[in-house]
Coordinates of C-alpha atoms in Angstrom, one line a residue:
Chain D
X187 CA -1.0 -9.1 25.5
X188 CA -0.5 -7.8 22.0
X189 CA -2.7 -8.4 19.0
X190 CA -2.9 -7.8 15.3
X191 CA -5.8 -7.7 12.9
X192 CA -5.7 -8.7 9.2
X193 CA -8.6 -7.8 7.0
X194 CA -8.8 -9.3 3.5
X195 CA -10.7 -8.0 0.5
X196 CA -10.1 -6.3 -2.8
X197 CA -13.0 -4.0 -2.1
X198 CA -11.1 -2.6 0.9
X199 CA -8.2 -1.7 -1.3
X200 CA -10.2 -0.1 -4.0
X201 CA -11.9 2.1 -1.5
X202 CA -15.4 0.8 -2.3
X203 CA -15.8 -0.5 1.2
X204 CA -14.8 1.3 4.4
X205 CA -13.2 -1.3 6.7
X206 CA -15.5 -1.0 9.7
X207 CA -14.8 -4.7 10.6
X208 CA -11.3 -4.0 11.8
X209 CA -12.6 -1.2 14.0
X210 CA -15.2 -3.5 15.6
X211 CA -12.6 -6.2 16.2
X212 CA -10.1 -3.6 17.6
X213 CA -12.7 -2.3 20.0
X214 CA -13.6 -5.7 21.3
X215 CA -10.0 -6.7 21.8
X216 CA -9.1 -3.4 23.4
X217 CA -12.0 -3.9 25.9
X218 CA -10.5 -7.3 26.7
X219 CA -7.2 -5.8 27.6
X220 CA -5.4 -6.6 24.3
X221 CA -3.2 -4.0 22.8
X222 CA -3.8 -4.0 19.1
X223 CA -0.4 -2.9 17.7
X224 CA -1.1 -3.1 14.0
X225 CA -3.8 -3.6 11.4
X226 CA -3.1 -4.8 7.9
X227 CA -5.3 -5.1 4.9
X228 CA -4.4 -7.1 1.8
X229 CA -6.5 -8.2 -1.3
X230 CA -8.0 -11.5 -2.2
X231 CA -4.6 -12.9 -3.4
X232 CA -2.9 -16.0 -2.0
X233 CA 0.6 -14.6 -2.3
X234 CA -0.3 -11.3 -0.6
X235 CA -2.2 -13.1 2.2
X236 CA 0.7 -15.6 2.8
X237 CA 3.2 -12.7 3.0
X238 CA 1.1 -10.7 5.4
X239 CA 0.3 -13.7 7.7
X240 CA 4.0 -14.8 7.7
X241 CA 5.2 -11.3 8.6
X242 CA 2.6 -11.0 11.4
X243 CA 3.6 -14.3 12.9
X244 CA 7.2 -13.2 12.9
X245 CA 6.2 -10.4 15.2
X246 CA 4.8 -13.0 17.6
X247 CA 1.6 -11.5 18.8
X248 CA -0.5 -13.4 21.3
X249 CA -3.5 -13.0 19.1
X250 CA -4.2 -12.6 15.4
X251 CA -7.7 -12.0 14.1
X252 CA -8.2 -12.4 10.4
X253 CA -11.5 -11.4 8.6
X254 CA -12.6 -11.8 5.0
X255 CA -12.3 -14.2 2.1
X256 CA -14.0 -17.3 3.4
X257 CA -17.0 -17.3 1.0
X258 CA -17.8 -19.4 -2.1
X259 CA -16.6 -17.0 -4.8
X260 CA -13.5 -17.3 -7.0
X261 CA -11.7 -14.7 -5.0
X262 CA -12.3 -16.2 -1.6
X263 CA -8.9 -17.7 -1.0
X264 CA -8.2 -17.0 2.7
X265 CA -8.4 -20.5 4.1
X266 CA -6.1 -21.8 1.3
X267 CA -3.6 -18.9 2.0
X268 CA -3.6 -19.3 5.8
X269 CA -3.0 -23.0 5.4
X270 CA -0.1 -22.3 3.1
X271 CA 1.4 -19.7 5.5
X272 CA 1.2 -22.3 8.3
X273 CA 2.5 -25.1 6.0
X274 CA -0.6 -27.1 6.6
X275 CA -2.9 -29.1 4.3
X276 CA -6.4 -28.0 3.7
X277 CA -8.7 -30.8 4.8
X278 CA -12.4 -31.4 4.4
X279 CA -14.2 -30.8 7.7
X280 CA -17.2 -33.1 7.8
X281 CA -19.1 -31.0 10.4
X282 CA -18.5 -27.9 8.3
X283 CA -19.8 -29.7 5.3
X284 CA -23.0 -30.8 7.1
X285 CA -23.5 -27.2 8.4
X286 CA -23.1 -25.7 4.9
X287 CA -25.4 -28.3 3.4
X288 CA -28.1 -27.6 5.9
X289 CA -27.6 -23.8 5.6
X290 CA -28.2 -23.9 1.8
X291 CA -31.1 -26.3 2.3
X292 CA -32.8 -23.8 4.6
X293 CA -32.2 -21.0 2.2
X294 CA -33.8 -23.1 -0.5
X295 CA -36.8 -24.0 1.7
X296 CA -37.3 -20.3 2.4
X297 CA -37.3 -19.6 -1.4
X298 CA -34.1 -17.6 -1.3
X299 CA -32.1 -19.7 -3.7
X300 CA -33.0 -21.9 -6.7
X301 CA -30.8 -24.9 -5.9
X302 CA -29.9 -26.4 -2.5
X303 CA -27.2 -28.7 -3.8
X304 CA -23.5 -28.5 -2.8
X305 CA -21.6 -27.4 -5.9
X306 CA -17.8 -27.1 -5.8
X307 CA -17.9 -23.4 -4.8
X308 CA -20.0 -24.2 -1.8
X309 CA -18.1 -27.3 -0.9
X310 CA -14.9 -25.3 -0.9
X311 CA -16.0 -23.5 2.3
X312 CA -15.8 -26.8 4.3
X313 CA -12.0 -27.0 3.8
X314 CA -10.0 -25.8 6.8
X315 CA -6.3 -26.2 7.7
X316 CA -5.1 -29.4 9.3
X317 CA -5.3 -29.1 13.1
X318 CA -7.7 -26.1 13.0
X319 CA -10.8 -26.0 15.1
X320 CA -14.1 -25.1 13.5
X321 CA -15.8 -21.9 14.5
X322 CA -19.6 -21.9 14.0
X323 CA -21.3 -19.4 11.8
X324 CA -24.8 -18.9 13.1
X325 CA -25.7 -16.3 10.5
X326 CA -24.2 -17.4 7.2
X327 CA -22.6 -20.2 5.3
X328 CA -18.9 -19.8 5.7
X329 CA -17.4 -21.4 8.9
X330 CA -14.4 -19.8 10.5
X331 CA -11.6 -21.6 12.2
X332 CA -9.1 -21.3 15.0
X333 CA -5.5 -22.5 15.0
X334 CA -2.5 -21.9 17.2
X335 CA 0.9 -21.2 15.8
X336 CA 3.8 -20.8 18.2
X337 CA 2.7 -18.1 20.8
X338 CA -0.1 -16.9 18.5
X339 CA -3.8 -17.8 18.6
X340 CA -5.1 -17.3 15.1
X341 CA -8.9 -16.8 14.5
X342 CA -10.1 -16.6 10.9
X343 CA -13.6 -15.1 10.5
X344 CA -15.8 -14.3 7.5
X345 CA -15.9 -10.7 6.1
X346 CA -19.7 -10.1 6.1
X347 CA -20.1 -7.8 9.1
X348 CA -23.1 -9.6 10.5
X349 CA -21.3 -13.0 10.4
X350 CA -18.0 -11.7 11.6
X351 CA -19.6 -10.0 14.6
X352 CA -21.6 -13.0 15.7
X353 CA -18.6 -15.3 15.4
X354 CA -16.3 -12.8 17.2
X355 CA -18.8 -12.5 20.1
X356 CA -19.8 -16.2 20.3
X357 CA -16.7 -18.1 19.2
X358 CA -13.6 -15.9 19.7
X359 CA -14.1 -13.8 22.8
X360 CA -15.0 -16.9 25.0
X361 CA -11.7 -18.5 23.8
X362 CA -9.4 -15.6 24.8
X363 CA -8.3 -14.2 28.1
X364 CA -10.8 -12.0 29.7
X365 CA -9.1 -9.3 31.7
X366 CA -10.9 -6.0 31.4
X367 CA -9.0 -2.9 30.7
X368 CA -10.8 0.2 31.9
X369 CA -11.3 3.2 29.7
X370 CA -12.9 6.5 30.4
X371 CA -14.0 9.0 27.7
X372 CA -13.9 12.7 28.7
X373 CA -14.3 16.0 27.0
X374 CA -11.5 18.5 27.9
X375 CA -12.7 22.1 27.7
X376 CA -9.7 23.8 26.3
X377 CA -9.4 25.9 23.2
X378 CA -6.1 24.6 22.0
X379 CA -4.9 21.0 21.9
X380 CA -1.3 22.0 21.8
X381 CA -1.5 23.5 25.4
X382 CA -2.8 20.1 26.6
X383 CA 0.2 18.2 25.3
X384 CA 2.6 18.7 28.2
X385 CA -0.1 18.0 30.8
X386 CA -1.1 14.8 29.1
X387 CA 2.6 13.7 28.9
X388 CA 3.0 14.4 32.6
X389 CA -0.1 12.3 33.5
X390 CA 1.1 9.4 31.3
X391 CA 4.5 9.4 32.9
X392 CA 3.2 9.8 36.5
X393 CA 0.3 7.3 36.5
X394 CA 1.2 4.7 33.9
X395 CA -2.0 5.3 32.0
X396 CA -2.4 5.5 28.2
X397 CA -4.2 8.6 26.9
X398 CA -5.7 9.2 23.4
X399 CA -6.6 12.7 22.5
X400 CA -8.7 13.5 19.4
X401 CA -8.9 17.0 18.1
X402 CA -12.5 17.9 17.5
X403 CA -11.8 20.9 15.2
X404 CA -10.9 24.1 16.9
X405 CA -13.9 24.4 19.2
X406 CA -13.9 24.5 22.9
X407 CA -13.7 20.7 23.4
X408 CA -11.1 18.0 22.9
X409 CA -11.9 14.3 23.2
X410 CA -9.8 12.4 25.6
X411 CA -9.7 8.7 26.4
X412 CA -7.8 7.5 29.5
X413 CA -6.9 3.8 29.6
X414 CA -5.8 2.2 32.8
X415 CA -5.9 -1.0 34.8
X416 CA -8.5 0.2 37.2
X417 CA -10.9 3.1 38.1
X418 CA -8.7 4.4 40.8
X419 CA -5.7 4.9 38.6
X420 CA -7.8 6.7 36.0
X421 CA -9.5 8.9 38.6
X422 CA -6.1 9.9 40.0
X423 CA -4.8 10.8 36.6
X424 CA -7.9 12.8 35.9
X425 CA -7.6 14.7 39.2
X426 CA -4.0 15.4 38.5
X427 CA -4.9 17.0 35.1
X428 CA -7.7 19.0 36.7
X429 CA -5.3 20.4 39.2
X430 CA -3.2 21.5 36.2
X431 CA -6.1 23.5 35.0
X432 CA -8.0 21.2 32.6
X433 CA -11.8 21.3 32.9
X434 CA -13.4 18.0 32.1
X435 CA -16.9 17.1 31.1
X436 CA -18.4 13.6 30.9
X437 CA -18.3 11.4 27.8
X438 CA -18.8 12.0 24.1
Chain O
X279 CA 1.9 1.1 -10.7
X280 CA 1.5 -0.2 -7.2
X281 CA 0.8 1.8 -4.0
X282 CA 0.5 1.3 -0.3
X283 CA -1.3 3.3 2.3
X284 CA -0.2 3.8 6.0
X285 CA -2.6 5.3 8.5
X286 CA -1.3 6.3 11.9
X287 CA -3.3 6.8 15.1
X288 CA -3.9 5.1 18.4
X289 CA -7.6 5.8 18.0
X290 CA -7.7 3.5 14.9
X291 CA -6.2 0.6 16.9
X292 CA -8.6 1.0 19.8
X293 CA -11.5 0.9 17.5
X294 CA -12.7 4.4 18.6
X295 CA -12.4 5.7 15.0
X296 CA -13.2 3.8 11.8
X297 CA -10.5 4.4 9.3
X298 CA -12.4 6.1 6.5
X299 CA -9.3 8.0 5.5
X300 CA -7.6 5.0 4.0
X301 CA -10.7 4.1 2.0
X302 CA -10.9 7.7 0.6
X303 CA -7.2 7.6 -0.4
X304 CA -7.6 4.1 -1.8
X305 CA -10.5 5.2 -4.0
X306 CA -8.6 8.2 -5.4
X307 CA -5.5 6.2 -6.1
X308 CA -7.5 3.4 -7.7
X309 CA -9.2 5.9 -9.9
X310 CA -5.8 7.1 -11.1
X311 CA -4.8 3.6 -12.1
X312 CA -2.8 2.7 -9.0
X313 CA -3.2 -0.7 -7.6
X314 CA -3.3 -0.4 -3.8
X315 CA -1.8 -3.6 -2.7
X316 CA -1.7 -3.1 1.1
X317 CA -3.0 -0.9 3.8
X318 CA -1.3 -0.8 7.2
X319 CA -2.3 1.0 10.4
X320 CA 0.0 1.5 13.3
X321 CA -0.2 3.6 16.5
X322 CA 1.4 7.0 17.4
X323 CA 4.6 5.3 18.3
X324 CA 8.0 6.2 16.7
X325 CA 9.3 2.6 16.7
X326 CA 6.1 1.2 15.2
X327 CA 6.0 3.8 12.5
X328 CA 9.7 3.4 11.6
X329 CA 9.2 -0.4 11.3
X330 CA 6.1 0.0 9.1
X331 CA 7.7 2.6 6.8
X332 CA 10.9 0.5 6.4
X333 CA 8.9 -2.6 5.6
X334 CA 6.8 -0.8 3.0
X335 CA 9.8 0.7 1.4
X336 CA 11.4 -2.7 1.1
X337 CA 8.4 -3.8 -1.1
X338 CA 9.3 -0.9 -3.4
X339 CA 5.9 0.6 -4.2
X340 CA 5.7 3.5 -6.7
X341 CA 3.6 5.4 -4.2
X342 CA 3.2 5.5 -0.4
X343 CA 0.6 7.7 1.1
X344 CA 0.8 8.2 4.9
X345 CA -1.9 9.9 6.9
X346 CA -2.1 10.9 10.6
X347 CA 0.1 12.1 13.4
X348 CA 1.3 15.5 12.1
X349 CA -0.5 17.6 14.7
X350 CA 0.7 19.5 17.8
X351 CA 0.0 16.9 20.5
X352 CA 2.4 14.8 22.4
X353 CA 1.5 11.7 20.4
X354 CA 1.9 13.3 16.9
X355 CA 5.3 11.8 16.0
X356 CA 4.9 10.9 12.4
X357 CA 7.3 13.5 10.9
X358 CA 10.0 12.4 13.4
X359 CA 9.4 8.7 12.6
X360 CA 9.4 9.1 8.8
X361 CA 12.7 11.1 9.1
X362 CA 14.2 8.4 11.2
X363 CA 13.0 5.6 8.7
X364 CA 14.6 7.6 5.9
X365 CA 17.7 8.4 7.9
X366 CA 17.2 12.1 7.4
X367 CA 17.4 15.0 9.8
X368 CA 14.2 16.9 10.8
X369 CA 14.8 20.5 9.8
X370 CA 12.8 23.7 10.5
X371 CA 11.0 24.8 7.4
X372 CA 10.6 28.6 7.4
X373 CA 7.6 28.6 5.0
X374 CA 5.8 26.1 7.2
X375 CA 6.5 28.1 10.3
X376 CA 5.2 31.3 8.7
X377 CA 2.0 29.4 7.6
X378 CA 1.5 27.9 11.0
X379 CA 2.0 31.3 12.6
X380 CA -0.6 33.0 10.3
X381 CA -3.0 30.1 10.8
X382 CA -3.0 30.5 14.6
X383 CA -3.2 34.3 14.2
X384 CA -6.3 34.0 12.1
X385 CA -7.9 31.5 14.6
X386 CA -7.1 34.1 17.3
X387 CA -8.6 36.9 15.4
X388 CA -11.7 34.9 14.8
X389 CA -12.0 34.4 18.6
X390 CA -11.4 30.6 18.4
X391 CA -8.3 30.4 20.5
X392 CA -7.0 32.4 23.5
X393 CA -3.4 32.8 22.4
X394 CA -1.9 33.2 18.9
X395 CA 1.7 32.7 19.9
X396 CA 3.9 29.8 18.6
X397 CA 4.6 27.6 21.6
X398 CA 6.8 24.5 21.2
X399 CA 3.9 22.2 20.4
X400 CA 2.8 24.4 17.5
X401 CA 6.4 25.1 16.3
X402 CA 7.0 21.3 16.2
X403 CA 4.7 21.1 13.1
X404 CA 7.1 23.2 11.1
X405 CA 9.8 20.5 11.2
X406 CA 10.0 18.2 8.1
X407 CA 12.6 15.8 6.9
X408 CA 15.7 17.1 5.1
X409 CA 15.0 17.1 1.4
X410 CA 11.3 17.0 1.7
X411 CA 9.0 19.3 -0.2
X412 CA 6.3 21.1 1.8
X413 CA 2.6 20.3 1.0
X414 CA 0.2 23.1 1.8
X415 CA -2.6 22.6 4.3
X416 CA -5.4 25.0 3.2
X417 CA -7.7 23.9 6.0
X418 CA -5.7 23.4 9.1
X419 CA -2.3 24.0 10.8
X420 CA -0.2 20.9 10.1
X421 CA 1.6 21.0 6.8
X422 CA 2.3 17.8 5.0
X423 CA 5.3 16.9 3.0
X424 CA 6.5 14.9 0.0
X425 CA 9.8 13.1 -0.3
X426 CA 11.2 10.5 -2.7
X427 CA 13.0 7.4 -1.6
X428 CA 14.4 5.0 -4.2
X429 CA 11.5 4.2 -6.5
X430 CA 8.9 5.4 -4.0
X431 CA 7.1 8.7 -3.9
X432 CA 6.2 9.3 -0.2
X433 CA 3.4 11.7 0.7
X434 CA 2.7 12.4 4.4
X435 CA -0.7 14.0 5.1
X436 CA -2.5 15.0 8.3
X437 CA -5.1 12.7 9.8
X438 CA -8.1 15.1 10.1
X439 CA -10.3 14.0 7.2
X440 CA -11.0 17.5 6.0
X441 CA -7.3 18.4 5.9
X442 CA -6.3 15.1 4.5
X443 CA -8.8 15.2 1.7
X444 CA -8.0 18.8 0.7
X445 CA -4.2 18.0 0.6
X446 CA -4.7 14.8 -1.3
X447 CA -6.8 16.5 -4.0
X448 CA -4.7 19.7 -4.3
X449 CA -1.2 18.6 -3.5
X450 CA -0.8 14.9 -4.0
X451 CA -3.0 14.0 -7.1
X452 CA -1.4 16.7 -9.3
X453 CA 2.1 15.3 -8.5
X454 CA 1.3 11.7 -9.5
X455 CA 0.8 10.1 -12.8
X456 CA -2.7 10.5 -14.2
X457 CA -3.8 7.5 -16.2
X458 CA -7.4 6.7 -15.7
X459 CA -8.4 3.2 -15.0
X460 CA -12.0 2.6 -15.9
X461 CA -14.4 0.8 -13.6
X462 CA -18.0 -0.2 -14.1
X463 CA -20.4 -1.1 -11.4
X464 CA -23.2 -3.6 -12.2
X465 CA -25.8 -5.6 -10.4
X466 CA -25.8 -9.3 -11.4
X467 CA -29.3 -10.8 -11.0
X468 CA -28.4 -14.3 -9.8
X469 CA -29.6 -16.0 -6.7
X470 CA -26.4 -17.6 -5.7
X471 CA -22.9 -16.1 -5.8
X472 CA -21.2 -19.5 -6.0
X473 CA -22.7 -20.1 -9.4
X474 CA -21.2 -16.8 -10.6
X475 CA -17.6 -17.8 -9.7
X476 CA -16.6 -19.9 -12.7
X477 CA -18.1 -17.4 -15.1
X478 CA -16.2 -14.5 -13.5
X479 CA -13.0 -16.5 -13.5
X480 CA -13.4 -17.1 -17.2
X481 CA -14.0 -13.5 -18.0
X482 CA -11.0 -12.4 -15.9
X483 CA -8.8 -14.9 -17.8
X484 CA -10.2 -14.1 -21.2
X485 CA -10.3 -10.3 -21.1
X486 CA -7.5 -9.3 -18.7
X487 CA -10.0 -7.4 -16.5
X488 CA -10.2 -7.4 -12.7
X489 CA -13.6 -8.1 -11.2
X490 CA -14.8 -7.6 -7.6
X491 CA -17.9 -9.2 -6.5
X492 CA -19.7 -8.3 -3.3
X493 CA -22.3 -10.5 -1.8
X494 CA -25.4 -8.5 -0.9
X495 CA -26.9 -11.0 1.4
X496 CA -28.8 -13.8 -0.3
X497 CA -31.2 -11.7 -2.3
X498 CA -31.5 -11.7 -6.1
X499 CA -28.6 -9.3 -6.7
X500 CA -24.8 -9.4 -6.4
X501 CA -22.7 -6.3 -6.8
X502 CA -20.0 -6.5 -9.4
X503 CA -17.3 -4.1 -10.3
X504 CA -15.3 -4.6 -13.5
X505 CA -12.0 -2.8 -13.8
X506 CA -10.3 -2.5 -17.2
X507 CA -8.1 -0.3 -19.3
X508 CA -10.9 1.0 -21.5
X509 CA -14.7 0.9 -22.0
X510 CA -14.4 -1.5 -24.9
X511 CA -12.6 -4.2 -22.9
X512 CA -15.2 -3.9 -20.1
X513 CA -18.1 -4.0 -22.5
X514 CA -16.7 -7.2 -24.1
X515 CA -16.2 -8.8 -20.7
X516 CA -19.8 -7.9 -19.8
X517 CA -21.2 -9.2 -23.0
X518 CA -19.3 -12.5 -22.6
X519 CA -20.8 -12.9 -19.1
X520 CA -24.3 -12.1 -20.4
X521 CA -23.9 -14.8 -23.0
X522 CA -23.1 -17.2 -20.2
X523 CA -26.5 -16.4 -18.7
X524 CA -25.8 -13.5 -16.2
X525 CA -28.4 -10.8 -16.3
X526 CA -27.0 -7.4 -15.4
X527 CA -28.6 -4.2 -14.2
X528 CA -27.0 -0.8 -14.1
X529 CA -25.1 0.5 -11.1
X530 CA -25.5 0.4 -7.3

């Protein structure tokens, strides 16, 4: 089950914002047993988004999660670009419109905005590609949407972290397969990561696990994550490495 | 002058690490007048890296900065993959080998490692593609390298943030063109970003500036960054927007 993530936003490409959204999405997908093979970031530009989406679909992932560019501003063009990449019309979704209307009304009633009316910029957010299913935004204005293309489930989420996270948890994860992929974090007490390499390679080969190692400077500890289908496989791989002389400590 | 960034590391795709490296690189390149059009992240996998590098080179950016996967562990395969993508041999670089040797010797003398000798894993880091120029690592073991392919200057840097940053500042930036691109950060006092959109669009059209706006919740302020070739252009764009009724405050 392989997945890709596409984050959209000029602020990610100018370095003004660190892309923590894609890490959050990656973590949740990894926990669900998806193998995130690639992350891509492009700016708020229809042509760039269309190109990126088309290239990703050609690689035929089971899952594509897109985040960013669904808001009301001039540079929020994601829905339009995704529709174009899929050769679909953008259609006004009545439920989305009602939700946006009541969202702004509630902001107005709480004294947060001056004007509750639906101007063009706000109305724009209610347009989603033909055939797409609406994803609810419980925290903000912009709805997301879900659409299938060939083998690929495509989920399009807002870029505001609070909104993205709520929509991922409540609307995306329940719609995708739920096999859990076990991971175990360990600290390996060894003074030099290069000595670890052949032992890790052997364990990967022998037990069919995936292992990430993260150098933590040149201190005594190296961070290790073992990924496997169940606890037993991970435990066996760990024991094998211990027999080869690696001393593990719990977690990090 | 357009640029792309490729970050490499399984830990970025499992969500265990937030990719702050690419934001740092993006910021430095943006400051130098480069337009970062795309960021890509792939895992520590030769095939994936070769595919990503080949696709990026087909888009013919002036600059490609790659970070990650140059270390001594089993999953550090970036140099090998970049060589493969460029159809070059990997060759032992004598200067790199001497530097790696003296780096481990100094760690040994400071009591940080048990063994100063060059094993295969450490020696591996001294191999760089044929025709590449060595980039010095003043902070760690793994050297980087620079190689030109068609119109594209390719810089390959380590993934440890401290090492990447030092190498970017000391070895990359002096080798690339230095035009400064001015940017001004402002706070726009307006209660609804959607009202701002048509005014921003007009300013972009009229003054040839780029403008990023970042919603800061639904409070009174919206973050604005104006990018332009000089102070005067930015000042004119700002004045135009003020005349349209936007109240700006300094910085954020």
